[in-house]
Amino acid sequence: MADRAELAHLLAARRSTAALDQAHPHMAFSLLHWVLDTWADEAAREVFRQGSALLADRCRELGLRQLLPIDRVWVGVRSTQPEAFGGFHHPNQGYRHVQLASVITMYGRLNDPGSASPELGALDLLRSYAHDCLHFGSFREYRLQGGQVVRSRYGINRRDTQGQAYSALDRDDAVSTRNLGVIMEGATDREARLIAAMVADRLGLAERIAPPDQLAFRDTTGRLRPDDFDHFEPGVATRFQLAMAGYERGVGARYQRFLAEMGGATAGSLHELVVAAIISGDLARLTNWLDRRHGPGSFPRIFRSPAYKGPDPGE
C-alpha cells in the first residue's frame, strides 16, 4: 500500500502544472501549440514545421517513437522585467521530469517580443523543443527512499542509495569530460543543434540573420567559433551571452573533446551509440564498442567514481 501511495503521489505531481512557472513570476506563459497556432510570420512557421518533421524522423532512427507532446511545453512569451532576454540559455528553464513537461522561453527581449528575428526565434524554439524531447524520451527508473520517490537511473547515468552519482564532477578548468551527466547533456544538445542546422541550411537562414543575432544563430546551429567568447567581459556582454559561453565551455566543447578522445575518426558512431543508450537504457552496444577500442571494462574504468557504491548503470 505504501508503494501505491508514493506512486500515486508521483503521478499526481506529473499531472499538476501549477508549479511550472513559479521560478518566473514576472513571465507570461503560453502552451507551445497556442504559440504555433498564433504565429503570423509564415517563414517562422515553416522553420518549426520542417524542423518538427526532421526531428521525428531522427528520433525514430535513434529508437524514440514518441516526442514530447506540445501541450506539455510551456513557453515564456512576455516579461515585465526590462532586462529579461529569452531563449535556450534563459535561466531556470528546461525539462521537468516529475511533471513530464518543459518550460522554455522565446528568443529575444521578452518585454518587446517583436524585437527579434522571427525565423531565429523559431529556430531557437525548435532547438529547445528538440532538446527536451530527448530528455523526455530518456530511460528512467525510480525507487522509494525515505518515503520519497527518487530517480535512481537516468539514461546512461545512475545514483546509489546515498545519492552519489556514478561519475565525479569535472574540474572547473577541464577541457574534456568524463562525467556522464555532461555527456548526456552534450549528446542531447548535439542532436538538437543538428536538427536546427539542417533546417537553417534548407531554408538559407544564415544570410537572413542580422549581425547582432549571428552569435546566437551560430550557437543554435552548433557552429560557434573558438574565438567567439574570447573578449567577453562582465558588464559588457549580456547575461544571455555569458550563459551561452558558460554552457558551451562546460558542456558543448567538453563533449566534443570527449568524442574526439574516445572515438577519433569514428566519433560520430560513438555519439549515436551514446544517444541510443540514453533512450533505451541498454548499454550493451555502447560498452562493447568502448571495450573493443579501449580494452575490457572500459565503461567503469573511464567513468566510475570511487565514491559511487552502487551497480553499474546497465545492471
Short mmCIF file of C-alpha atoms in Angstrom, two decimals:
data_model
loop_
_atom_site.label_atom_id
_atom_site.label_comp_id
_atom_site.label_asym_id
_atom_site.label_seq_id
_atom_site.Cartn_x
_atom_site.Cartn_y
_atom_site.Cartn_z
CA MET A 1 0.00 0.00 0.00
CA ALA A 2 2.88 2.37 0.77
CA ASP A 3 4.33 1.77 -2.70
CA ARG A 4 0.98 2.53 -4.30
CA ALA A 5 0.59 5.71 -2.26
CA GLU A 6 4.00 7.03 -3.27
CA LEU A 7 3.47 6.16 -6.92
CA ALA A 8 0.07 7.85 -6.79
CA HIS A 9 1.82 10.94 -5.37
CA LEU A 10 4.29 10.90 -8.27
CA LEU A 11 1.51 10.54 -10.82
CA ALA A 12 -0.42 13.41 -9.23
CA ALA A 13 2.68 15.60 -9.41
CA ARG A 14 3.05 14.74 -13.07
CA ARG A 15 -0.50 15.82 -13.80
CA SER A 16 -0.05 19.13 -11.98
CA THR A 17 1.45 22.02 -13.91
CA ALA A 18 0.72 24.68 -11.28
CA ALA A 19 4.34 24.84 -10.12
CA LEU A 20 5.95 25.02 -13.56
CA ASP A 21 6.12 28.81 -13.73
CA GLN A 22 6.98 29.56 -10.08
CA ALA A 23 10.60 30.28 -10.99
CA HIS A 24 9.42 33.03 -13.36
CA PRO A 25 6.80 35.15 -11.55
CA HIS A 26 7.23 38.05 -13.99
CA MET A 27 6.71 35.92 -17.08
CA ALA A 28 3.58 35.32 -19.14
CA PHE A 29 3.44 31.74 -20.45
CA SER A 30 1.58 30.09 -23.29
CA LEU A 31 1.43 26.46 -24.38
CA LEU A 32 3.58 25.63 -27.39
CA HIS A 33 0.64 24.62 -29.56
CA TRP A 34 -1.00 28.01 -28.92
CA VAL A 35 2.23 29.80 -29.79
CA LEU A 36 2.49 27.90 -33.08
CA ASP A 37 -1.17 28.48 -33.93
CA THR A 38 -0.90 32.25 -33.44
CA TRP A 39 2.37 32.90 -35.30
CA ALA A 40 1.69 35.42 -38.05
CA ASP A 41 5.10 35.04 -39.70
CA GLU A 42 4.88 32.26 -42.31
CA ALA A 43 8.68 31.92 -42.57
CA ALA A 44 8.89 31.22 -38.82
CA ARG A 45 6.08 28.67 -39.08
CA GLU A 46 7.99 26.92 -41.88
CA VAL A 47 11.13 26.73 -39.73
CA PHE A 48 9.28 24.88 -36.99
CA ARG A 49 7.20 22.81 -39.41
CA GLN A 50 10.22 21.43 -41.25
CA GLY A 51 12.21 21.05 -38.05
CA SER A 52 9.48 19.02 -36.35
CA ALA A 53 9.35 16.61 -39.28
CA LEU A 54 13.14 16.18 -39.28
CA LEU A 55 13.12 15.72 -35.52
CA ALA A 56 10.50 12.97 -35.69
CA ASP A 57 12.48 11.11 -38.38
CA ARG A 58 15.74 11.42 -36.46
CA CYS A 59 14.19 10.26 -33.19
CA ARG A 60 12.78 7.18 -34.91
CA GLU A 61 16.27 6.37 -36.19
CA LEU A 62 17.57 6.54 -32.63
CA GLY A 63 14.75 4.42 -31.18
CA LEU A 64 12.48 7.15 -29.79
CA ARG A 65 8.93 6.72 -31.04
CA GLN A 66 7.12 9.47 -29.15
CA LEU A 67 8.03 13.15 -28.99
CA LEU A 68 7.25 15.38 -26.03
CA PRO A 69 3.58 16.40 -26.57
CA ILE A 70 3.42 20.08 -27.49
CA ASP A 71 0.65 20.61 -24.94
CA ARG A 72 3.24 19.73 -22.26
CA VAL A 73 5.55 22.57 -23.32
CA TRP A 74 5.12 25.96 -21.60
CA VAL A 75 6.66 28.87 -23.50
CA GLY A 76 7.54 32.16 -21.84
CA VAL A 77 6.43 34.81 -24.33
CA ARG A 78 6.50 38.08 -22.39
CA SER A 79 8.08 39.52 -19.24
CA THR A 80 7.54 42.68 -17.21
CA GLN A 81 11.25 42.81 -16.39
CA PRO A 82 13.00 45.17 -18.84
CA GLU A 83 16.27 43.18 -18.83
CA ALA A 84 14.67 39.77 -19.44
CA PHE A 85 16.09 38.05 -22.54
CA GLY A 86 14.64 34.71 -23.53
CA GLY A 87 15.90 31.73 -25.46
CA PHE A 88 17.71 28.45 -24.89
CA HIS A 89 20.06 29.97 -22.29
CA HIS A 90 17.43 31.73 -20.20
CA PRO A 91 17.90 30.70 -16.52
CA ASN A 92 15.77 28.14 -14.69
CA GLN A 93 14.13 26.60 -17.71
CA GLY A 94 14.16 23.17 -19.31
CA TYR A 95 12.60 19.74 -18.92
CA ARG A 96 10.82 18.83 -15.65
CA HIS A 97 10.94 15.05 -15.31
CA VAL A 98 8.39 14.90 -12.47
CA GLN A 99 5.69 16.72 -14.44
CA LEU A 100 6.80 15.28 -17.79
CA ALA A 101 6.69 18.85 -19.07
CA SER A 102 9.01 21.54 -20.34
CA VAL A 103 9.45 25.24 -19.54
CA ILE A 104 11.19 27.28 -22.25
CA THR A 105 11.22 30.89 -23.47
CA MET A 106 11.10 32.66 -26.80
CA TYR A 107 14.39 34.11 -28.02
CA GLY A 108 14.79 37.86 -27.69
CA ARG A 109 13.83 40.71 -25.38
CA LEU A 110 10.78 39.47 -23.51
CA ASN A 111 9.41 42.95 -22.81
CA ASP A 112 9.43 43.61 -26.57
CA PRO A 113 8.55 40.30 -28.28
CA GLY A 114 8.69 41.78 -31.79
CA SER A 115 12.35 42.82 -31.50
CA ALA A 116 13.98 39.55 -32.58
CA SER A 117 14.11 37.85 -35.96
CA PRO A 118 11.00 35.61 -36.18
CA GLU A 119 13.00 32.93 -38.01
CA LEU A 120 15.77 32.89 -35.41
CA GLY A 121 13.13 32.83 -32.69
CA ALA A 122 11.54 29.79 -34.32
CA LEU A 123 14.94 28.11 -34.77
CA ASP A 124 15.87 28.66 -31.12
CA LEU A 125 12.46 27.36 -30.05
CA LEU A 126 12.98 24.29 -32.25
CA ARG A 127 16.32 23.63 -30.58
CA SER A 128 14.79 23.90 -27.12
CA TYR A 129 11.91 21.62 -28.05
CA ALA A 130 14.16 19.03 -29.72
CA HIS A 131 16.49 19.10 -26.70
CA ASP A 132 13.64 18.47 -24.28
CA CYS A 133 12.10 15.78 -26.50
CA LEU A 134 15.26 13.76 -25.94
CA HIS A 135 15.16 14.39 -22.20
CA PHE A 136 11.51 13.27 -22.25
CA GLY A 137 12.47 10.10 -24.13
CA SER A 138 15.45 9.19 -21.93
CA PHE A 139 15.29 5.95 -19.96
CA ARG A 140 14.37 6.43 -16.28
CA GLU A 141 14.00 4.29 -13.15
CA TYR A 142 12.61 5.42 -9.81
CA ARG A 143 12.77 3.98 -6.32
CA LEU A 144 11.21 4.67 -2.95
CA GLN A 145 13.73 6.06 -0.48
CA GLY A 146 12.93 7.59 2.88
CA GLY A 147 9.28 7.90 1.96
CA GLN A 148 10.13 9.79 -1.23
CA VAL A 149 10.13 8.75 -4.85
CA VAL A 150 13.62 9.46 -6.24
CA ARG A 151 15.04 8.98 -9.72
CA SER A 152 17.72 6.33 -9.38
CA ARG A 153 18.64 5.95 -13.04
CA TYR A 154 18.50 8.33 -15.97
CA GLY A 155 19.75 7.35 -19.42
CA ILE A 156 23.29 6.01 -19.00
CA ASN A 157 23.69 7.56 -15.54
CA ARG A 158 22.86 6.24 -12.07
CA ARG A 159 22.86 7.24 -8.39
CA ASP A 160 23.47 4.91 -5.46
CA THR A 161 21.28 4.75 -2.39
CA GLN A 162 23.25 7.59 -0.77
CA GLY A 163 22.55 9.89 -3.73
CA GLN A 164 26.11 9.66 -5.09
CA ALA A 165 26.28 9.99 -8.87
CA TYR A 166 28.11 7.33 -10.89
CA SER A 167 30.83 9.68 -12.11
CA ALA A 168 32.67 12.55 -10.47
CA LEU A 169 32.25 16.19 -11.43
CA ASP A 170 34.72 17.62 -13.93
CA ARG A 171 37.23 20.18 -12.71
CA ASP A 172 36.24 23.77 -13.42
CA ASP A 173 39.11 24.16 -15.89
CA ALA A 174 38.51 20.84 -17.69
CA VAL A 175 38.51 20.93 -21.49
CA SER A 176 37.09 17.41 -21.82
CA THR A 177 34.67 15.40 -19.69
CA ARG A 178 34.31 12.04 -18.03
CA ASN A 179 31.09 12.99 -16.27
CA LEU A 180 28.04 11.09 -17.51
CA GLY A 181 25.70 13.99 -16.77
CA VAL A 182 27.72 16.30 -19.00
CA ILE A 183 27.96 13.60 -21.68
CA MET A 184 24.20 13.07 -21.69
CA GLU A 185 23.51 16.81 -21.85
CA GLY A 186 26.12 17.30 -24.56
CA ALA A 187 24.78 14.42 -26.64
CA THR A 188 21.21 15.67 -26.30
CA ASP A 189 22.10 19.19 -27.38
CA ARG A 190 24.27 17.99 -30.25
CA GLU A 191 21.19 16.29 -31.66
CA ALA A 192 19.02 19.38 -31.13
CA ARG A 193 21.57 21.62 -32.82
CA LEU A 194 21.87 19.17 -35.70
CA ILE A 195 18.15 19.50 -36.40
CA ALA A 196 18.37 23.30 -36.21
CA ALA A 197 21.35 23.35 -38.57
CA MET A 198 19.61 21.15 -41.14
CA VAL A 199 16.57 23.44 -41.19
CA ALA A 200 18.74 26.56 -41.37
CA ASP A 201 20.64 25.16 -44.36
CA ARG A 202 17.47 24.07 -46.16
CA LEU A 203 15.89 27.49 -45.81
CA GLY A 204 19.04 29.58 -46.26
CA LEU A 205 18.65 31.32 -42.91
CA ALA A 206 22.30 32.30 -42.42
CA GLU A 207 22.03 35.07 -44.99
CA ARG A 208 18.89 36.49 -43.38
CA ILE A 209 20.06 36.78 -39.76
CA ALA A 210 21.20 40.28 -38.78
CA PRO A 211 24.75 40.71 -37.36
CA PRO A 212 23.62 41.27 -33.72
CA ASP A 213 21.97 37.83 -33.79
CA GLN A 214 24.73 35.95 -35.62
CA LEU A 215 26.32 34.70 -32.39
CA ALA A 216 23.00 33.20 -31.25
CA PHE A 217 22.50 31.73 -34.72
CA ARG A 218 25.90 30.00 -34.62
CA ASP A 219 25.15 28.72 -31.14
CA THR A 220 21.74 27.36 -32.15
CA THR A 221 23.18 25.56 -35.17
CA GLY A 222 26.29 24.23 -33.41
CA ARG A 223 28.74 26.42 -35.34
CA LEU A 224 30.35 28.54 -32.65
CA ARG A 225 33.93 29.54 -33.38
CA PRO A 226 36.82 29.09 -30.92
CA ASP A 227 37.26 32.86 -30.55
CA ASP A 228 33.57 33.74 -30.12
CA PHE A 229 33.91 34.22 -26.36
CA ASP A 230 37.49 35.46 -26.08
CA HIS A 231 36.61 39.08 -25.33
CA PHE A 232 33.54 38.81 -23.13
CA GLU A 233 33.68 40.98 -20.04
CA PRO A 234 31.12 41.10 -17.20
CA GLY A 235 29.01 44.21 -17.60
CA VAL A 236 29.69 44.34 -21.35
CA ALA A 237 28.33 41.02 -22.54
CA THR A 238 24.69 40.32 -21.84
CA ARG A 239 23.63 37.73 -19.28
CA PHE A 240 22.37 35.62 -22.16
CA GLN A 241 25.75 35.70 -23.92
CA LEU A 242 27.59 34.87 -20.70
CA ALA A 243 25.22 31.93 -20.10
CA MET A 244 25.81 30.81 -23.68
CA ALA A 245 29.58 30.94 -23.19
CA GLY A 246 29.38 29.02 -19.91
CA TYR A 247 27.21 26.31 -21.46
CA GLU A 248 29.49 25.94 -24.46
CA ARG A 249 32.64 25.67 -22.35
CA GLY A 250 31.09 23.43 -19.71
CA VAL A 251 29.01 21.15 -21.93
CA GLY A 252 29.28 21.52 -25.71
CA ALA A 253 33.04 21.86 -26.09
CA ARG A 254 33.80 19.27 -23.39
CA TYR A 255 31.51 16.73 -25.06
CA GLN A 256 33.10 17.37 -28.45
CA ARG A 257 36.56 16.80 -26.94
CA PHE A 258 35.34 13.61 -25.24
CA LEU A 259 34.09 12.25 -28.58
CA ALA A 260 37.40 13.08 -30.24
CA GLU A 261 39.44 11.45 -27.46
CA MET A 262 37.35 8.29 -27.20
CA GLY A 263 36.12 7.98 -30.78
CA GLY A 264 38.76 9.53 -33.02
CA ALA A 265 37.73 9.13 -36.66
CA THR A 266 34.59 7.25 -35.53
CA ALA A 267 33.40 9.96 -33.11
CA GLY A 268 30.05 10.15 -34.94
CA SER A 269 29.42 6.45 -34.33
CA LEU A 270 30.24 6.86 -30.65
CA HIS A 271 27.81 9.77 -30.38
CA GLU A 272 24.97 7.77 -31.92
CA LEU A 273 25.66 4.86 -29.55
CA VAL A 274 25.55 7.25 -26.60
CA VAL A 275 22.20 8.73 -27.67
CA ALA A 276 20.67 5.32 -28.42
CA ALA A 277 21.75 4.06 -24.97
CA ILE A 278 20.32 7.17 -23.29
CA ILE A 279 16.94 6.46 -24.90
CA SER A 280 16.79 2.69 -24.45
CA GLY A 281 18.70 2.25 -21.19
CA ASP A 282 20.53 -0.66 -22.85
CA LEU A 283 24.27 -0.01 -22.61
CA ALA A 284 25.42 -3.27 -24.26
CA ARG A 285 26.33 -1.85 -27.67
CA LEU A 286 28.00 1.21 -26.13
CA THR A 287 30.08 -0.77 -23.63
CA ASN A 288 31.07 -3.34 -26.27
CA TRP A 289 32.19 -0.54 -28.58
CA LEU A 290 34.30 1.02 -25.84
CA ASP A 291 35.76 -2.37 -24.86
CA ARG A 292 36.86 -3.10 -28.44
CA ARG A 293 38.70 0.23 -28.68
CA HIS A 294 39.92 0.82 -25.14
CA GLY A 295 40.11 -2.61 -23.54
CA PRO A 296 37.81 -4.73 -21.36
CA GLY A 297 35.92 -2.96 -18.58
CA SER A 298 36.27 0.44 -20.25
CA PHE A 299 32.98 1.93 -19.07
CA PRO A 300 33.61 1.73 -15.31
CA ARG A 301 37.31 2.48 -15.77
CA ILE A 302 36.56 5.67 -17.72
CA PHE A 303 33.51 6.93 -15.84
CA ARG A 304 33.05 5.38 -12.41
CA SER A 305 33.84 7.49 -9.35
CA PRO A 306 35.46 5.74 -6.35
CA ALA A 307 32.78 7.36 -4.18
CA TYR A 308 29.97 5.57 -6.03
CA LYS A 309 28.83 2.38 -4.24
CA GLY A 310 26.01 1.07 -6.44
CA PRO A 311 25.77 -1.14 -9.54
CA ASP A 312 26.78 -0.02 -13.00
CA PRO A 313 24.04 1.79 -14.98
CA GLY A 314 23.27 -1.19 -17.24
CA GLU A 315 22.93 -3.74 -14.44
#
